[in-house]
Amino acid sequence: MTTTHSAALPDSPECWPDLRLHQWKDTYATLHMWLQIVGKIRLELTPLVNHWWNVPLYLSARGLTTSIIPYGRRHFDMEFDFIESKLIIRTADANSASISLASRSVADFYRELISTLRSLGIEVKIWKLPVEVADPIPFDEDSVHATYDPEQVRRMWRILLSADEVFKIFRSRFLGKSSPVHFFWGACDLATTRFSGRRAPERNDPDPILRKIMREAYSHEVISAGWWPGGGEIKEAAFYCYAAPAAPQFAEQKVRPAEAFYHAALGEYLLMYDDVRRAKSPSGMLLDFLQSTYEAGAITGNWDRQSLEVK
């Protein structure tokens, strides 16, 4: 499908900066915990939305924001300002405060944030144990993660801005239910999800907490795509796409571009960020990946494409 937005697509080199996981992994680990603290505050104070859509953060002109959070008769938001390196807390009654983003421990950040919220008349308690990380340390005890390189974080944010723009173009091509483009702080991935409209088979994960989380997240058939900084055996940042549930033939489909591949252990198609960054048209390559992997899931999953897609 030809898009009329091609002239505005983010294809210049500055839109897709170099970002090496080994160079910023310590900063990433610290920032990840800070994002989880702020995200958990949003989770605690907002009503549950199907698929946990009350959980994510969103891209802003300065960094990442919670959007508006209700608090009794009041409202506030929190925004990571990656340009000026601070977390800004704003209330609807015109009070505000900020916390410095600098090399400091997670425990120090947590204590100052809770104290700052209290000074604004906001009391909140969260589950202090991080999620989706190995060997989690409670936020108020974490003196291990204490590194912050603002330039590396700005590079990550620049990538998110570019990916967000391309994801939104991709999302506009779908008539069915689709998620906003949002940032899940659990795994630090920017993602958008399409739905077939059919309920999914009920999951039976052995862990009761995980079962509750996954049952809500995957209550309906989905094809989800996103960007992730990397980790484990995936040594660098990558774009991904998966179907849930996935048909047996999903893994065998031919997708584009040629650099994309299926990762059996993850159950996802991957396209490494470096391949996109180096492409003649990064946004064009990414759109090709998003469309072809969606088609792989939709065709093998027998989605009603005639009704769901923009012609």
Short mmCIF file of C-alpha atoms in Angstrom, two decimals:
data_model
loop_
_atom_site.label_atom_id
_atom_site.label_comp_id
_atom_site.label_asym_id
_atom_site.label_seq_id
_atom_site.Cartn_x
_atom_site.Cartn_y
_atom_site.Cartn_z
CA MET A 1 0.00 0.00 0.00
CA THR A 2 1.40 3.40 -0.98
CA THR A 3 1.38 6.05 1.70
CA THR A 4 0.92 9.76 1.05
CA HIS A 5 3.15 10.52 4.06
CA SER A 6 6.43 9.49 2.43
CA ALA A 7 7.84 13.02 2.21
CA ALA A 8 7.52 13.41 5.98
CA LEU A 9 8.93 10.05 7.01
CA PRO A 10 11.93 10.18 9.37
CA ASP A 11 14.75 9.00 7.11
CA SER A 12 17.63 11.35 7.91
CA PRO A 13 20.61 9.90 9.85
CA GLU A 14 19.92 12.02 12.93
CA CYS A 15 16.50 10.38 13.22
CA TRP A 16 18.10 6.95 13.66
CA PRO A 17 21.23 7.43 15.81
CA ASP A 18 23.76 4.75 16.65
CA LEU A 19 22.97 3.12 20.00
CA ARG A 20 25.12 0.23 21.26
CA LEU A 21 23.71 -1.80 24.12
CA HIS A 22 27.12 -2.52 25.64
CA GLN A 23 27.85 1.24 25.76
CA TRP A 24 24.70 2.25 27.60
CA LYS A 25 23.62 -0.94 29.42
CA ASP A 26 24.34 0.52 32.87
CA THR A 27 22.38 3.68 32.09
CA TYR A 28 19.63 1.55 30.57
CA ALA A 29 19.39 -0.59 33.71
CA THR A 30 19.08 2.50 35.93
CA LEU A 31 16.59 4.28 33.67
CA HIS A 32 14.55 1.08 33.41
CA MET A 33 14.05 1.05 37.18
CA TRP A 34 13.13 4.75 37.26
CA LEU A 35 10.58 4.18 34.51
CA GLN A 36 9.12 1.27 36.44
CA ILE A 37 8.70 3.39 39.58
CA VAL A 38 6.83 6.10 37.70
CA GLY A 39 4.86 3.54 35.70
CA LYS A 40 3.79 1.72 38.85
CA ILE A 41 2.49 4.97 40.31
CA ARG A 42 0.31 5.38 37.22
CA LEU A 43 -0.80 1.75 37.50
CA GLU A 44 -1.73 2.18 41.17
CA LEU A 45 -3.87 5.30 40.62
CA THR A 46 -5.67 4.58 37.36
CA PRO A 47 -8.61 2.23 36.63
CA LEU A 48 -7.77 -1.03 34.90
CA VAL A 49 -8.22 -0.94 31.14
CA ASN A 50 -8.40 -4.13 29.07
CA HIS A 51 -4.94 -5.37 27.98
CA TRP A 52 -3.38 -3.20 30.75
CA TRP A 53 -3.70 -0.06 28.64
CA ASN A 54 -3.70 2.01 31.82
CA VAL A 55 -0.08 0.96 32.40
CA PRO A 56 2.10 2.40 29.57
CA LEU A 57 3.92 5.67 29.17
CA TYR A 58 3.76 7.78 26.01
CA LEU A 59 6.19 9.73 23.86
CA SER A 60 6.17 13.48 24.37
CA ALA A 61 8.00 16.45 22.86
CA ARG A 62 10.49 16.21 25.73
CA GLY A 63 10.70 12.53 26.61
CA LEU A 64 8.14 10.14 28.12
CA THR A 65 4.95 11.05 29.97
CA THR A 66 2.39 9.30 32.13
CA SER A 67 -0.41 11.46 30.68
CA ILE A 68 -2.99 12.68 33.21
CA ILE A 69 -3.37 10.66 36.42
CA PRO A 70 -6.46 11.19 38.62
CA TYR A 71 -5.96 11.64 42.35
CA GLY A 72 -9.24 12.13 44.18
CA ARG A 73 -10.61 15.41 42.90
CA ARG A 74 -7.18 16.42 41.66
CA HIS A 75 -5.09 15.49 38.64
CA PHE A 76 -1.38 15.38 37.92
CA ASP A 77 1.11 14.04 35.43
CA MET A 78 4.78 13.11 35.40
CA GLU A 79 7.12 13.59 32.47
CA PHE A 80 10.67 12.43 31.95
CA ASP A 81 12.27 15.46 30.28
CA PHE A 82 15.28 13.97 28.52
CA ILE A 83 16.34 17.34 27.10
CA GLU A 84 16.84 19.04 30.47
CA SER A 85 17.43 15.74 32.34
CA LYS A 86 14.72 15.95 34.94
CA LEU A 87 11.47 14.32 35.95
CA ILE A 88 8.74 16.96 36.07
CA ILE A 89 5.62 16.56 38.21
CA ARG A 90 2.73 18.89 37.38
CA THR A 91 -0.64 19.19 39.10
CA ALA A 92 -3.84 20.66 37.69
CA ASP A 93 -3.88 23.18 40.55
CA ALA A 94 -0.73 24.82 39.15
CA ASN A 95 1.79 23.29 41.53
CA SER A 96 4.86 21.59 40.12
CA ALA A 97 8.17 20.09 41.16
CA SER A 98 11.09 18.35 39.48
CA ILE A 99 13.72 15.73 40.24
CA SER A 100 17.15 15.63 38.65
CA LEU A 101 18.03 12.83 36.25
CA ALA A 102 21.69 12.23 36.95
CA SER A 103 23.91 9.39 38.11
CA ARG A 104 22.20 8.42 41.34
CA SER A 105 20.94 5.18 42.83
CA VAL A 106 17.47 3.83 42.23
CA ALA A 107 16.89 3.92 46.00
CA ASP A 108 17.78 7.62 46.12
CA PHE A 109 15.51 8.37 43.14
CA TYR A 110 12.64 6.41 44.71
CA ARG A 111 12.91 8.17 48.08
CA GLU A 112 13.06 11.65 46.52
CA LEU A 113 10.14 10.96 44.19
CA ILE A 114 7.88 9.69 46.98
CA SER A 115 8.90 12.65 49.17
CA THR A 116 8.29 15.13 46.34
CA LEU A 117 4.85 13.70 45.63
CA ARG A 118 4.03 13.94 49.33
CA SER A 119 5.06 17.61 49.32
CA LEU A 120 2.47 18.13 46.57
CA GLY A 121 -0.20 16.42 48.65
CA ILE A 122 -0.03 13.10 46.77
CA GLU A 123 0.31 9.91 48.82
CA VAL A 124 0.83 6.65 46.94
CA LYS A 125 2.14 3.18 47.77
CA ILE A 126 3.41 0.83 45.08
CA TRP A 127 4.72 -2.72 44.93
CA LYS A 128 8.44 -2.02 45.21
CA LEU A 129 9.73 -5.10 43.40
CA PRO A 130 10.61 -4.55 39.71
CA VAL A 131 9.00 -6.76 37.07
CA GLU A 132 10.33 -8.47 33.94
CA VAL A 133 13.97 -8.36 35.10
CA ALA A 134 16.27 -11.04 36.44
CA ASP A 135 17.21 -10.89 40.14
CA PRO A 136 14.98 -7.91 41.00
CA ILE A 137 15.98 -5.59 43.83
CA PRO A 138 13.28 -3.61 45.69
CA PHE A 139 13.42 0.01 44.57
CA ASP A 140 14.10 1.38 48.03
CA GLU A 141 17.05 -1.02 48.48
CA ASP A 142 18.65 -0.70 45.04
CA SER A 143 22.05 0.96 45.32
CA VAL A 144 23.44 -1.18 42.46
CA HIS A 145 21.95 0.74 39.56
CA ALA A 146 23.23 4.31 39.72
CA THR A 147 24.48 5.30 36.24
CA TYR A 148 22.95 7.91 33.95
CA ASP A 149 24.42 9.14 30.67
CA PRO A 150 22.04 11.81 29.30
CA GLU A 151 23.41 11.63 25.75
CA GLN A 152 22.76 7.90 25.46
CA VAL A 153 19.23 8.40 26.81
CA ARG A 154 18.60 11.15 24.26
CA ARG A 155 19.68 8.76 21.50
CA MET A 156 17.22 6.16 22.76
CA TRP A 157 14.48 8.80 22.86
CA ARG A 158 15.31 9.97 19.31
CA ILE A 159 14.89 6.37 18.11
CA LEU A 160 11.57 6.11 19.95
CA LEU A 161 10.34 9.32 18.31
CA SER A 162 11.15 8.01 14.84
CA ALA A 163 9.69 4.57 15.52
CA ASP A 164 6.59 6.15 17.04
CA GLU A 165 5.99 8.12 13.85
CA VAL A 166 6.34 5.06 11.62
CA PHE A 167 4.20 2.91 13.94
CA LYS A 168 1.42 5.52 13.78
CA ILE A 169 1.44 5.45 9.99
CA PHE A 170 1.23 1.66 10.12
CA ARG A 171 -1.60 1.87 12.67
CA SER A 172 -3.57 4.21 10.39
CA ARG A 173 -3.89 1.43 7.82
CA PHE A 174 -6.08 -0.73 10.06
CA LEU A 175 -9.84 -0.39 10.57
CA GLY A 176 -10.17 -2.92 13.38
CA LYS A 177 -9.34 -2.42 17.03
CA SER A 178 -5.72 -1.39 17.52
CA SER A 179 -3.79 -0.09 20.47
CA PRO A 180 -2.25 3.35 20.72
CA VAL A 181 1.49 3.39 20.20
CA HIS A 182 2.65 3.14 23.78
CA PHE A 183 5.74 2.46 25.85
CA PHE A 184 5.56 -0.51 28.21
CA TRP A 185 7.97 0.11 31.08
CA GLY A 186 8.05 -3.58 32.06
CA ALA A 187 10.30 -4.52 29.16
CA CYS A 188 11.08 -0.98 27.93
CA ASP A 189 9.49 -1.56 24.53
CA LEU A 190 7.51 0.75 22.28
CA ALA A 191 4.66 -1.21 20.76
CA THR A 192 1.41 -1.17 18.82
CA THR A 193 -1.05 -4.06 18.63
CA ARG A 194 -3.76 -5.10 16.17
CA PHE A 195 -6.74 -7.28 17.10
CA SER A 196 -8.71 -9.76 15.00
CA GLY A 197 -11.88 -9.13 17.00
CA ARG A 198 -12.04 -12.72 18.26
CA ARG A 199 -11.43 -13.90 21.81
CA ALA A 200 -8.27 -15.93 22.34
CA PRO A 201 -8.14 -19.33 24.05
CA GLU A 202 -7.75 -18.90 27.80
CA ARG A 203 -4.14 -19.07 28.92
CA ASN A 204 -3.02 -21.47 31.62
CA ASP A 205 0.34 -20.13 32.81
CA PRO A 206 1.52 -22.05 35.91
CA ASP A 207 2.38 -18.96 37.95
CA PRO A 208 -0.89 -17.45 39.30
CA ILE A 209 0.35 -13.83 39.12
CA LEU A 210 1.67 -14.30 35.60
CA ARG A 211 -1.55 -16.07 34.63
CA LYS A 212 -3.61 -13.07 35.75
CA ILE A 213 -1.37 -10.63 33.89
CA MET A 214 -1.18 -12.63 30.68
CA ARG A 215 -4.87 -13.53 30.67
CA GLU A 216 -5.74 -9.83 30.71
CA ALA A 217 -3.06 -8.89 28.19
CA TYR A 218 -3.99 -11.63 25.71
CA SER A 219 -7.73 -12.00 26.18
CA HIS A 220 -8.18 -11.53 22.42
CA GLU A 221 -6.20 -12.54 19.33
CA VAL A 222 -3.40 -10.08 18.60
CA ILE A 223 -0.53 -9.30 16.30
CA SER A 224 1.87 -6.99 18.07
CA ALA A 225 4.95 -5.16 16.81
CA GLY A 226 7.46 -2.94 18.53
CA TRP A 227 11.00 -1.77 19.27
CA TRP A 228 13.09 -3.13 22.16
CA PRO A 229 16.59 -2.10 23.39
CA GLY A 230 17.76 -5.73 23.44
CA GLY A 231 18.99 -8.06 26.15
CA GLY A 232 19.94 -11.66 26.85
CA GLU A 233 20.94 -13.42 23.66
CA ILE A 234 19.69 -10.47 21.58
CA LYS A 235 22.79 -8.33 21.89
CA GLU A 236 21.47 -5.12 20.32
CA ALA A 237 18.21 -3.24 19.81
CA ALA A 238 15.65 -4.81 17.51
CA PHE A 239 12.19 -4.42 16.04
CA TYR A 240 9.91 -7.39 16.62
CA CYS A 241 6.55 -8.86 15.67
CA TYR A 242 4.64 -11.76 17.19
CA ALA A 243 1.15 -13.25 17.02
CA ALA A 244 -0.74 -14.52 20.06
CA PRO A 245 -1.91 -17.15 19.65
CA ALA A 246 0.34 -17.98 16.71
CA ALA A 247 -0.65 -20.54 14.10
CA PRO A 248 1.93 -23.33 13.56
CA GLN A 249 2.71 -21.94 10.10
CA PHE A 250 3.46 -18.44 11.40
CA ALA A 251 7.17 -19.16 11.89
CA GLU A 252 7.55 -20.43 8.32
CA GLN A 253 6.33 -17.34 6.46
CA LYS A 254 8.52 -15.33 4.14
CA VAL A 255 8.70 -11.80 5.49
CA ARG A 256 10.45 -8.61 4.43
CA PRO A 257 13.07 -7.23 4.32
CA ALA A 258 15.67 -9.93 3.66
CA GLU A 259 17.44 -9.03 6.93
CA ALA A 260 14.40 -10.05 9.03
CA PHE A 261 14.38 -13.49 10.65
CA TYR A 262 12.31 -15.67 12.95
CA HIS A 263 13.71 -16.26 16.45
CA ALA A 264 12.35 -19.60 17.65
CA ALA A 265 13.16 -19.11 21.34
CA LEU A 266 11.30 -15.80 21.46
CA GLY A 267 8.59 -16.89 19.03
CA GLU A 268 8.97 -13.58 17.18
CA TYR A 269 10.19 -12.15 13.93
CA LEU A 270 13.11 -9.77 14.49
CA LEU A 271 14.69 -7.02 12.45
CA MET A 272 17.81 -5.62 14.05
CA TYR A 273 17.78 -1.87 14.62
CA ASP A 274 21.21 -1.51 13.01
CA ASP A 275 19.87 -2.90 9.73
CA VAL A 276 17.11 -0.29 9.78
CA ARG A 277 19.47 2.53 10.76
CA ARG A 278 21.83 1.76 7.88
CA ALA A 279 19.12 1.39 5.24
CA LYS A 280 18.67 3.91 2.44
CA SER A 281 15.14 4.48 3.75
CA PRO A 282 14.93 3.33 7.39
CA SER A 283 11.23 4.16 7.63
CA GLY A 284 10.49 2.33 4.39
CA MET A 285 12.32 -0.78 5.59
CA LEU A 286 10.52 -0.65 8.92
CA LEU A 287 7.09 -0.25 7.30
CA ASP A 288 7.88 -3.22 5.06
CA PHE A 289 8.74 -5.30 8.12
CA LEU A 290 5.60 -4.24 9.99
CA GLN A 291 3.31 -4.97 7.04
CA SER A 292 4.83 -8.29 5.99
CA THR A 293 4.97 -9.71 9.52
CA TYR A 294 1.40 -8.60 10.16
CA GLU A 295 0.38 -10.39 6.97
CA ALA A 296 2.21 -13.51 8.15
CA GLY A 297 0.13 -13.55 11.32
CA ALA A 298 -3.16 -12.49 9.70
CA ILE A 299 -2.98 -15.01 6.85
CA THR A 300 -1.98 -17.99 9.00
CA GLY A 301 -4.46 -16.94 11.70
CA ASN A 302 -7.34 -16.60 9.21
CA TRP A 303 -8.11 -12.99 10.12
CA ASP A 304 -10.93 -11.25 8.24
CA ARG A 305 -8.58 -8.94 6.38
CA GLN A 306 -11.31 -7.71 4.03
CA SER A 307 -13.11 -6.10 6.95
CA LEU A 308 -10.10 -5.08 9.04
CA GLU A 309 -7.77 -3.30 6.61
CA VAL A 310 -7.87 0.08 4.89
CA LYS A 311 -8.16 -0.39 1.14
#
